Coordinates of C-alpha atoms in Angstrom, one line a residue:
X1 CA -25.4 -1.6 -60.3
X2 CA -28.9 0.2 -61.4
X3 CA -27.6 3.2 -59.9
X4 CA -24.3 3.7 -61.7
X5 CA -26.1 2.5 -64.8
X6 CA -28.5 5.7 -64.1
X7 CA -25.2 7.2 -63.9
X8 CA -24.1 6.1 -67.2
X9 CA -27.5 7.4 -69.1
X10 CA -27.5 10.3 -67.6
X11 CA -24.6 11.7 -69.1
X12 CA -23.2 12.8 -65.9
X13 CA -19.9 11.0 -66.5
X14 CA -18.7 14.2 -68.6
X15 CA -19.4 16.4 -65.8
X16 CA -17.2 14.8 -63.6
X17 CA -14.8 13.9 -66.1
X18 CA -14.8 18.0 -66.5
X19 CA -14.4 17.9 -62.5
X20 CA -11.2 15.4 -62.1
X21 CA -9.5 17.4 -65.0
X22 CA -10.3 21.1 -63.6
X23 CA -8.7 19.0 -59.9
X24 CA -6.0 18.1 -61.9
X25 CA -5.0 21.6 -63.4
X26 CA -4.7 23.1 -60.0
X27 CA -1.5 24.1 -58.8
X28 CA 0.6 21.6 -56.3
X29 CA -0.4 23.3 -53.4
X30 CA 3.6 23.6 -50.9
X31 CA 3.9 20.6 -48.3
X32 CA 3.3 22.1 -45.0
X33 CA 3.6 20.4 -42.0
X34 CA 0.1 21.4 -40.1
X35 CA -1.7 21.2 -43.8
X36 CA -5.2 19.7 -43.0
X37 CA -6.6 17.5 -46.2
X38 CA -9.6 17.2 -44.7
X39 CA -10.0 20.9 -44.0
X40 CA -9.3 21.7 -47.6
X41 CA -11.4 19.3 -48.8
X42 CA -14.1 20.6 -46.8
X43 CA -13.5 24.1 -48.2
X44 CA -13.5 22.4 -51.8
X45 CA -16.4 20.8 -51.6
X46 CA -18.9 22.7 -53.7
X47 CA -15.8 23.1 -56.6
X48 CA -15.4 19.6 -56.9
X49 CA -18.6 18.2 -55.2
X50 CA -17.8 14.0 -56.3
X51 CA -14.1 14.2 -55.9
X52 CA -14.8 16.1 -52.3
X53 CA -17.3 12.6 -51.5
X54 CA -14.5 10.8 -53.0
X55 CA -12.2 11.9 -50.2
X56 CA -14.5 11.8 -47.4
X57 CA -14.7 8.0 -48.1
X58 CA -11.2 7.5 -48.3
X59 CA -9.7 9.3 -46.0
X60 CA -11.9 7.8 -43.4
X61 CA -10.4 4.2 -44.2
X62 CA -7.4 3.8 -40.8
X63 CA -4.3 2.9 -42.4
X64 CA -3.5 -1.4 -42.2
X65 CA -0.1 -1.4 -43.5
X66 CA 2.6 -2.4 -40.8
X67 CA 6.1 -1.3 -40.4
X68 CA 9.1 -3.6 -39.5
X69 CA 9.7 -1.6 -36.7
X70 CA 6.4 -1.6 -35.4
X71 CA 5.5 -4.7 -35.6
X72 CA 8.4 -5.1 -32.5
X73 CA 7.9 -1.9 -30.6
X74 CA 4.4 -1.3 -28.6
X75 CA 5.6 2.1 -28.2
X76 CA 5.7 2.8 -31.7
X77 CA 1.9 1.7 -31.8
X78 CA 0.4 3.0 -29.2
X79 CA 1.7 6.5 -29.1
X80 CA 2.7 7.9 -33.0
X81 CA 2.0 11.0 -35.1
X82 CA -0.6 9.0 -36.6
X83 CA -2.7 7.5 -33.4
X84 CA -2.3 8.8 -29.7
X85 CA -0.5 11.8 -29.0
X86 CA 1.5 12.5 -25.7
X87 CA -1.0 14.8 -24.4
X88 CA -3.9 12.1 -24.9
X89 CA -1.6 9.4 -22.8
X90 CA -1.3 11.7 -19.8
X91 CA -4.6 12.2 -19.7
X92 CA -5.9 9.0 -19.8
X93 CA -2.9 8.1 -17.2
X94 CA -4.4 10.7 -14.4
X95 CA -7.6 9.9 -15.3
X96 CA -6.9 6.5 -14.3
X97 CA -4.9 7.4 -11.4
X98 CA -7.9 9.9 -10.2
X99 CA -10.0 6.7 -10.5
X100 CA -7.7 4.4 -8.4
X101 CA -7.3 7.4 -5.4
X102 CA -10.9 7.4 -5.6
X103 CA -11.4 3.8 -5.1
X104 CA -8.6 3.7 -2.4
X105 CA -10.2 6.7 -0.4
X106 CA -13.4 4.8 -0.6
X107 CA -12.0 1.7 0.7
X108 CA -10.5 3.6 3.7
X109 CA -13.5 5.3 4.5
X110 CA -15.3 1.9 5.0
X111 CA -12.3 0.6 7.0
X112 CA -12.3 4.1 9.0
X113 CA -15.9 2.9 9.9
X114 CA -14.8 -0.5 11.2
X115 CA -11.6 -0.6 12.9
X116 CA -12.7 1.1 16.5
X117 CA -13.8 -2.3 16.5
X118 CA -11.6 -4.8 16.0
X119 CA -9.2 -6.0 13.5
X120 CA -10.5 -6.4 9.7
X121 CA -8.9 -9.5 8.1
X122 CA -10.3 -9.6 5.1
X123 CA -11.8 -6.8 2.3
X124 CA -14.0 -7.3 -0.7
X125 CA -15.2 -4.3 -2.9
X126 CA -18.4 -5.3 -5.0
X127 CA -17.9 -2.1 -6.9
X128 CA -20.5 -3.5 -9.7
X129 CA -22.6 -3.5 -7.5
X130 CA -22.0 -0.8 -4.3
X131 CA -21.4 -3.2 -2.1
X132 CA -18.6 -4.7 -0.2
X133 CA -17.8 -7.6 1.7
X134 CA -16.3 -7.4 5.0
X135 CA -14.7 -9.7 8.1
X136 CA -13.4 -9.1 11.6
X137 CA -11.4 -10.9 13.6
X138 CA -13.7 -12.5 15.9
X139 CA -17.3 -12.8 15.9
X140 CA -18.0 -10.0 19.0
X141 CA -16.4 -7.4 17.0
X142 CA -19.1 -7.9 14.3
X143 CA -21.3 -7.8 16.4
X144 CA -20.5 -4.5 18.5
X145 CA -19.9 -2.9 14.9
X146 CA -23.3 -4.0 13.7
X147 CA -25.2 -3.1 17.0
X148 CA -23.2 0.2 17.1
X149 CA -24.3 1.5 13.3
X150 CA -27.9 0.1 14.2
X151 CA -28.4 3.4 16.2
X152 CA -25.7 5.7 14.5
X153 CA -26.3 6.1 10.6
X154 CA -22.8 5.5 8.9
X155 CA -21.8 7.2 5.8
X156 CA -19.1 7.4 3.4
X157 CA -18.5 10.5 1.0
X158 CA -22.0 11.8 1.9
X159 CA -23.9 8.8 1.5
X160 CA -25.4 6.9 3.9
X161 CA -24.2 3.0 4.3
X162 CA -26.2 0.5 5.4
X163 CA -24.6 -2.8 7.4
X164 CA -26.1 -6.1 7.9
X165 CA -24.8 -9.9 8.7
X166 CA -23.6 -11.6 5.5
X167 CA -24.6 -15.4 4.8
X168 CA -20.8 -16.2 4.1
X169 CA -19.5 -17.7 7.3
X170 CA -16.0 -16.7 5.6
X171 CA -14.6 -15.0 2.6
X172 CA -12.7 -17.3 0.4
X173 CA -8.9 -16.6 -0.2
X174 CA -7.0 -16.4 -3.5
X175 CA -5.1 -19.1 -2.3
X176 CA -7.9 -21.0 -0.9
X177 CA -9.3 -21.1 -4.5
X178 CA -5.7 -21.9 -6.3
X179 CA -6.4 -24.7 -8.6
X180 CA -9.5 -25.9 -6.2
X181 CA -7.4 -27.3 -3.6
X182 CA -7.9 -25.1 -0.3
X183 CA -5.1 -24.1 2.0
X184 CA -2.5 -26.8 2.4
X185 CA 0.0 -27.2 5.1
X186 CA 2.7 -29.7 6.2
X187 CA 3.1 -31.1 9.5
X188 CA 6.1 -32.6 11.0
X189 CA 5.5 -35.4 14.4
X190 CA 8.5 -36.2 16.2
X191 CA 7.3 -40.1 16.0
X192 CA 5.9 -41.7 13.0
X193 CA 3.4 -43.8 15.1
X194 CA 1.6 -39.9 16.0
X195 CA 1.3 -39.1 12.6
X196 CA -0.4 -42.1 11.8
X197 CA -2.9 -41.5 14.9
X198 CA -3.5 -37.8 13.6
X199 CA -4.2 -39.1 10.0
X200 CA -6.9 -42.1 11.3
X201 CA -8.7 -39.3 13.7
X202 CA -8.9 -36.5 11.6
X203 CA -9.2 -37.8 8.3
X204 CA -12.7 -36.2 6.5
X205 CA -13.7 -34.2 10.3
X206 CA -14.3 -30.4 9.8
X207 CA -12.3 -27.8 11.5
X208 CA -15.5 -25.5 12.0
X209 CA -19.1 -27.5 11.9
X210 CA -20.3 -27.7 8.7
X211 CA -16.9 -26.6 6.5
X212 CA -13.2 -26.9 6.3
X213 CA -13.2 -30.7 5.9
X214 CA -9.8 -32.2 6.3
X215 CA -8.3 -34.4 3.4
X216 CA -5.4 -35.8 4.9
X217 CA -2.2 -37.2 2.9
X218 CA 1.1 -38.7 4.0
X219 CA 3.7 -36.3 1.8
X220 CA 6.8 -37.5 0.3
X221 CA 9.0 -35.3 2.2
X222 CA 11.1 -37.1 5.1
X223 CA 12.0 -34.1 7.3
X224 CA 10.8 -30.3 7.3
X225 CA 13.1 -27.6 6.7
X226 CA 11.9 -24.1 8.8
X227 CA 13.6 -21.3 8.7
X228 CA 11.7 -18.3 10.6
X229 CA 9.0 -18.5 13.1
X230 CA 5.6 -16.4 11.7
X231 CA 2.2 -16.5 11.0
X232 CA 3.4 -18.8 8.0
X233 CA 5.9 -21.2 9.7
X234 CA 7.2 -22.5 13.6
X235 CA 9.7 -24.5 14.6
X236 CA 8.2 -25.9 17.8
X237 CA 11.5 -27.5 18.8
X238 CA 13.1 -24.3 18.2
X239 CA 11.7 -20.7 19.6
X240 CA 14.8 -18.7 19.2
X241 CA 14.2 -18.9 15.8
X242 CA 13.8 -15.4 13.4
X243 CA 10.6 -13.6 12.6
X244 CA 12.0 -12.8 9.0
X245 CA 15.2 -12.9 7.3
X246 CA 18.4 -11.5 9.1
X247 CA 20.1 -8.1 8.1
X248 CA 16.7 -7.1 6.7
X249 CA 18.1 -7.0 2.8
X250 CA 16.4 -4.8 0.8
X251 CA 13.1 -3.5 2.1
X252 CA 12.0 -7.5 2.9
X253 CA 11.0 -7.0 6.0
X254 CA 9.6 -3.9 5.4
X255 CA 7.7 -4.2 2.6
X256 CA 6.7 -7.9 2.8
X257 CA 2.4 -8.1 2.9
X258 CA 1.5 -9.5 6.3
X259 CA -1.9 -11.3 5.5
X260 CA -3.8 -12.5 2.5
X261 CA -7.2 -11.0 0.5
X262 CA -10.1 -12.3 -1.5
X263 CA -10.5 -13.0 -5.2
X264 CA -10.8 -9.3 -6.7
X265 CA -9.5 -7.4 -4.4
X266 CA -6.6 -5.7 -4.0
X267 CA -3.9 -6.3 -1.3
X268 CA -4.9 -3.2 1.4
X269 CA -3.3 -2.2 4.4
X270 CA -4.9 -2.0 7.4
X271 CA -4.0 0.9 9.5
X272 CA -6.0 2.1 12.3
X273 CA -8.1 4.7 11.0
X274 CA -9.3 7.5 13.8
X275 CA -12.4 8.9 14.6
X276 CA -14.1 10.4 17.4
X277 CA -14.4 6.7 19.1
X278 CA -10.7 5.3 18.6
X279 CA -9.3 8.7 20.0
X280 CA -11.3 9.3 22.8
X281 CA -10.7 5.3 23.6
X282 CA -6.9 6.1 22.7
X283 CA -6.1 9.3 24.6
X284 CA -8.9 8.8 27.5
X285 CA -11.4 11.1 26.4
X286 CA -8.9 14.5 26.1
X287 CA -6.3 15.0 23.3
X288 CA -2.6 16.2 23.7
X289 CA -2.0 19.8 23.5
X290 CA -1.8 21.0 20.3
X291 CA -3.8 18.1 18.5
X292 CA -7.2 18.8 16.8
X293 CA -8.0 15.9 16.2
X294 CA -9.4 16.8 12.8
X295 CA -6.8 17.3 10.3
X296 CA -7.4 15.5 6.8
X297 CA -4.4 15.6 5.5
X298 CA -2.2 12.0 5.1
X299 CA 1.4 13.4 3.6
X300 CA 3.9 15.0 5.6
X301 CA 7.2 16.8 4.0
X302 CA 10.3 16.2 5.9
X303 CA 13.5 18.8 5.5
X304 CA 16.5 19.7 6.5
X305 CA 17.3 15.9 6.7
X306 CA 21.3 14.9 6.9
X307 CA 21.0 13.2 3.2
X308 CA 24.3 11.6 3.7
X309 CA 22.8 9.7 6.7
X310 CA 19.4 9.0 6.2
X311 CA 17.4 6.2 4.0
X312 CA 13.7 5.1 3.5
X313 CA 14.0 2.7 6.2
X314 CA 15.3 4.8 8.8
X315 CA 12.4 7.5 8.2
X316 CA 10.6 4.8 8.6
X317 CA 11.3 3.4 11.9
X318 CA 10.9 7.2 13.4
X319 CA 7.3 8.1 11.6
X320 CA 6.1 4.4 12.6
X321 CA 6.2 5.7 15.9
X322 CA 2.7 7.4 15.1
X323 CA 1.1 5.7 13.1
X324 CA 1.3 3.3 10.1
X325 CA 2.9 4.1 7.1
X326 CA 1.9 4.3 3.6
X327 CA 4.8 4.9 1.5
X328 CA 8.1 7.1 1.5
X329 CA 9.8 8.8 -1.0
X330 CA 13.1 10.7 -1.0
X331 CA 13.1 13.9 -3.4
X332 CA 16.2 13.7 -5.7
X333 CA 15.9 17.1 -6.6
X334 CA 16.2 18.3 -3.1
X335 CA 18.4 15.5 -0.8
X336 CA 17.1 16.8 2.1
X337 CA 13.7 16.5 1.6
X338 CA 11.4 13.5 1.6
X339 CA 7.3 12.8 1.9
X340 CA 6.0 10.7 4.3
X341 CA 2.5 9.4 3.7
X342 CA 0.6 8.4 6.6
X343 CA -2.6 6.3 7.6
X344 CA -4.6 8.6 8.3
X345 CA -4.9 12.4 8.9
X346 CA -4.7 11.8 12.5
X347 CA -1.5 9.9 12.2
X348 CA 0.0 12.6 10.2
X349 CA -1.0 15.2 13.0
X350 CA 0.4 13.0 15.6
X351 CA 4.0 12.6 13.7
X352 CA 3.9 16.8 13.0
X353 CA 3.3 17.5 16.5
X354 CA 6.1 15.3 18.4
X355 CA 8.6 15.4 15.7
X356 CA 8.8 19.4 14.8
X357 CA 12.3 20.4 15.9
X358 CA 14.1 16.5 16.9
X359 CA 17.2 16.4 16.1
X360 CA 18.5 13.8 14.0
X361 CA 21.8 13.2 12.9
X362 CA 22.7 17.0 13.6
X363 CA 20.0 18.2 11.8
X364 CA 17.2 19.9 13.2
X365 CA 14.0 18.4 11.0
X366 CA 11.4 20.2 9.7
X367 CA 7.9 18.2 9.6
X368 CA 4.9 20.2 8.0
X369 CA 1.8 18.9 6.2
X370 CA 2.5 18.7 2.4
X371 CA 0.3 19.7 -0.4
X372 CA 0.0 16.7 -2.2
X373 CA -2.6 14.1 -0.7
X374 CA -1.0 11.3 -1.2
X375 CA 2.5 10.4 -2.7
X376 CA 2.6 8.5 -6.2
X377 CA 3.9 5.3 -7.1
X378 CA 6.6 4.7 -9.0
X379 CA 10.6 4.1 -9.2
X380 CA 11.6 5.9 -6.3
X381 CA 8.8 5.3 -3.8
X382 CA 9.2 3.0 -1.3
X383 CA 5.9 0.9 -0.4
X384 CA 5.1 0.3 3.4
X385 CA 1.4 -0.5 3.5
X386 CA 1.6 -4.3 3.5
X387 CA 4.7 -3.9 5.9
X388 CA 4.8 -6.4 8.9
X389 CA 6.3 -4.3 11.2
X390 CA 3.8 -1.3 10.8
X391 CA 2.6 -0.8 14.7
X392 CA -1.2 0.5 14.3
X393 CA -2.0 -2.7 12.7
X394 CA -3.3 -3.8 16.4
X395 CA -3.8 -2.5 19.8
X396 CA -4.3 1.3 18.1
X397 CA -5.3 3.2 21.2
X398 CA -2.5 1.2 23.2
X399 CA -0.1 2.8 20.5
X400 CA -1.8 6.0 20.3
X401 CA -0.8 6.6 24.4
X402 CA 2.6 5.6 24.2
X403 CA 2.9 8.3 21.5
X404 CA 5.4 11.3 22.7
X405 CA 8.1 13.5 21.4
X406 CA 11.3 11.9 20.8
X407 CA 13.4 10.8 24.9
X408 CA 16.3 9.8 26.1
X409 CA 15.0 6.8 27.5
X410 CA 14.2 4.2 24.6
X411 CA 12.0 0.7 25.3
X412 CA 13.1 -2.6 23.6
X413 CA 10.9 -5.3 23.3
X414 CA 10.7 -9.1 21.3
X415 CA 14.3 -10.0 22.7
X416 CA 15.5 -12.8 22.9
X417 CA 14.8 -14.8 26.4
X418 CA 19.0 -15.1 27.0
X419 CA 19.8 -11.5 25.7
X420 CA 22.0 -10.3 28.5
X421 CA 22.4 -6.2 29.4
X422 CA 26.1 -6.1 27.9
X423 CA 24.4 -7.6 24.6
X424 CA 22.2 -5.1 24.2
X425 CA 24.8 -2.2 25.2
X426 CA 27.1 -3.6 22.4
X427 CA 24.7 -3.1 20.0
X428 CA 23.5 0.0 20.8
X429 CA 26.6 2.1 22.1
X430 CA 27.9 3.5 18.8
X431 CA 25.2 5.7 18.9
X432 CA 26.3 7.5 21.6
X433 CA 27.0 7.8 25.5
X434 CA 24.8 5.0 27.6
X435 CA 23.6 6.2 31.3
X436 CA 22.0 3.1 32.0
X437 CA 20.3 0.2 31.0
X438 CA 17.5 -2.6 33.0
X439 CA 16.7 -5.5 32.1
X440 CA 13.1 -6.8 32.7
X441 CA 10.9 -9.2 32.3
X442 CA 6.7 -8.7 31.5
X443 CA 4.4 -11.5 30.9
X444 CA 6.8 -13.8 30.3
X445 CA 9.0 -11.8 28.2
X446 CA 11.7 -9.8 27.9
X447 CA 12.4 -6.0 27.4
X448 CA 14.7 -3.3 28.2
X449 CA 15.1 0.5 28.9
X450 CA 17.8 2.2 27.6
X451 CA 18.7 5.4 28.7
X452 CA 21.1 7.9 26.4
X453 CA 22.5 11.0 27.3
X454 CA 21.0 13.1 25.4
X455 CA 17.6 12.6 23.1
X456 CA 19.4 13.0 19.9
X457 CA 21.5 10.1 20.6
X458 CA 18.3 8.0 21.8
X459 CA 16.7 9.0 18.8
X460 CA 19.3 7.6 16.2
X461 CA 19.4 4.5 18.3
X462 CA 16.1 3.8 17.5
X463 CA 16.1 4.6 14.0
X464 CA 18.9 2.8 13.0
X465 CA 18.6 -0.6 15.2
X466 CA 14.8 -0.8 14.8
X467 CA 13.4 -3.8 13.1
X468 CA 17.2 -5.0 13.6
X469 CA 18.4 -8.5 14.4
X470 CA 20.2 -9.4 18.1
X471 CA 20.4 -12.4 19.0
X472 CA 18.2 -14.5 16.4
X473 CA 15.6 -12.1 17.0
X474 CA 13.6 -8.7 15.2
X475 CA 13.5 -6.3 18.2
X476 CA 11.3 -3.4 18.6
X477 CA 11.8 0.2 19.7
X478 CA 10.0 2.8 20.6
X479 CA 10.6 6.3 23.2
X480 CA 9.5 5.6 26.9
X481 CA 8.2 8.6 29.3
X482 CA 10.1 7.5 32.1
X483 CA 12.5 10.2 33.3
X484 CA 14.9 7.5 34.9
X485 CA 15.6 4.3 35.3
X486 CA 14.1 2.8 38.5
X487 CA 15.0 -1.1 40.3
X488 CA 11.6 -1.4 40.2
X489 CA 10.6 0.2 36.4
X490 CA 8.7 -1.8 34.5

């Protein structure tokens, strides 16, 4: 208080006594809606020099008091006339979004650099600290990948990456860290006597030397209930059983992820990036006509599309011919319009080349590049990336030669082992006149050619009975080269 007691002494209090009444004869200055306080005050300062300090102090305190209102609405909060405007939310959203595309092209730039040589399973970005964690399939592929960058320099957005062995056998799963407890699985022996020999045998042995140590338990459950054979569940009594869920009900076969990633990272496809190795592997050292080879650019616009006819799905099953599929979105604003966002640049090249000019549904379809990069999320997007029945996922180059402007002939594969020629006819006929039809088998398994009468026909076929069920089981088409149908085509 020695201060304001100066004050006091001083004398000073008439001074601003004379201050706060001069302030207080001024006229009401009009309410206007962009009137700035703090500007006048600003402008006022050397008039009324305490009040003016006054203010400052003041009118720096944020206002505490709550509304009703807001207290229940975020949105009332977060963006007001008093906190964040409109503008200032949509640029922190882009700035956002700029820094997830950045972190997604990142992430497929380092998977671009690995999938020549094998399958990646599993992803980890140490973003922290500029590193990431990576695992193949198999051991080989490791090591080919790691002998191949000793004596190429690898980079990523102009900076050079360096790749060494890790001293984790294995990346650890979200669910192998759920609640501590590891993967978990049930088994089902026909006999009860087996069981009991599996549990006594393998009771506290590893799986691989040195980890994955068994802790075996009886469950509670007297029979088990499977519904689909996968990576997830088998019926081993039962082989005719589904891949997924029949009728394929709202995107779940589509859109369903296919694997699982590690603690912190995102859930990332895995599409077969190209470079200079994975095409020249793919194509046997010479490209198609017409393809560069270089093109950068991922989304593809679609028009003059019959909107009546076509779906997500169905655009789909055609551009998954080429390569795997990012996400989809029909524009509402135009019907017969839609982007297509592909793997990779090369993909998208691919699915520009062979499908300018097929006919689809009496349409004629356009397929250029688009000018966005990449399509955003949101409400009417449809997500593909984690899809299951993506093709490019494995055996890329294999894919890449079977890739080919739309045929009359169309291959089916995955049937089922008693699918019979008039089974497959009746499901395929109402989309227009068959020629023929064989029946085969390869390696144990059985697969068709379809011929059509004309390619337009063949093509709506295959993008409406793709991915479809017949007989118990998910069959798979795609365009074959053949010109006819041979007794001996295989």
């Amino acid at each position: 208080m020695t201060g304001f007691d100066d004050y006091v002494n001083n004398g000073d209090c008439a001074v601003v006594a004379d201050e706060l009444y001069s302030y207080l004869d001024e006229k009401v200055i009009p309410r206007m809606e962009d009137f700035n306080i703090l500007s006048w005050w600003k402008t006022n300062a050397n008039m009324y020099p305490t009040l003016a300090r006054i203010a400052r102090d003041i009118l720096a305190i944020p206002i505490t008091t709550v509304a009703s209102e807001s207290a229940f609405s975020t949105s009332g909060r977060v963006v007001s006339p008093h906190r964040l405007k409109s503008e200032a939310i949509s640029q922190f959203a882009t700035y956002l979004e700029e820094e997830q595309d950045e972190q997604d092209e990142q992430e497929n730039d380092l998977l671009q650099l690995f999938q020549p040589f094998g399958v990646i399973t599993k992803l980890v970005m140490l973003r922290a600290k500029n590193q990431a964690l990576l695992q193949m399939q198999d051991v080989p592929s490791a090591i080919n990948a790691l002998q191949f960058y000793t004596n190429v320099q690898p980079t990523i957005r102009g900076r050079n990456v360096y790749v060494q062995f890790s001293s984790h056998q294995e990346l650890t799963t979200m669910e192998q860290n759920a609640q501590g407890r590891g993967f978990q699985a049930l088994i089902q022996y026909q006999l009860r006597p087996s069981a009991v020999v599996a549990r006594s045998s393998l009771q506290g042995r590893n799986i691989y030397d040195g980890c994955c140590q068994l802790d075996i338990q009886f469950s509670n459950l007297d029979e088990l209930q499977v519904n689909y054979n996968n990576e997830r569940s088998r019926d081993f009594t039962n082989p005719n059983l589904p891949a997924e869920q029949k009728g394929r009900p709202s995107q779940s076969g589509y859109s369903e992820a296919g694997g699982m990633y590690a603690p912190g990272a995102r859930a990332v496809a895995f599409p077969q990036m190209a470079n200079a190795a994975a095409i020249a592997a793919a194509f046997g050292g010479g490209l198609p006509p017409g393809i560069t080879g270089t093109n950068d650019r991922c989304t593809v616009l679609v028009s003059n599309l019959n909107s009546d006819r076509i779906d997500e799905d169905k655009l789909f099953n055609l551009f998954s011919l080429y390569g795997n599929i990012i996400r989809i979105k029909l524009l509402r604003n135009k019907p017969d319009h839609a982007l297509v966002q592909m793997g990779d640049g090369f993909q998208a090249e691919l699915a520009v080349h062979f499908l300018k000019g097929a006919l689809l549904f009496g349409k004629r379809l356009e397929v250029n590049f688009s000018k966005h990069p990449n399509i955003t999320q949101g409400a009417d997007t449809h997500e593909y990336m984690n899809s299951n029945l993506n093709r490019f996922n494995r055996n890329a180059a294999k894919n890449y030669r079977y890739c080919c402007s739309p045929t009359k002939m169309i291959h089916l594969s995955t049937l089922p082992q008693d699918v019979t020629e008039e089974e497959i006819v009746s499901h395929l006929e109402e989309h227009g006149s068959i020629v023929n039809t064989k029946l085969f088998e390869m390696n144990g398994k059985k697969q068709a050619l379809v011929l059509f009468e004309t390619e337009e026909q063949a093509t709506e076929a295959l993008v409406c009975k793709h991915a479809s069920s017949l007989g118990g089981s998910i069959i798979r088409i795609s365009f074959s080269q053949l010109q006819s149908i041979r007794e001996n085509s295989q």
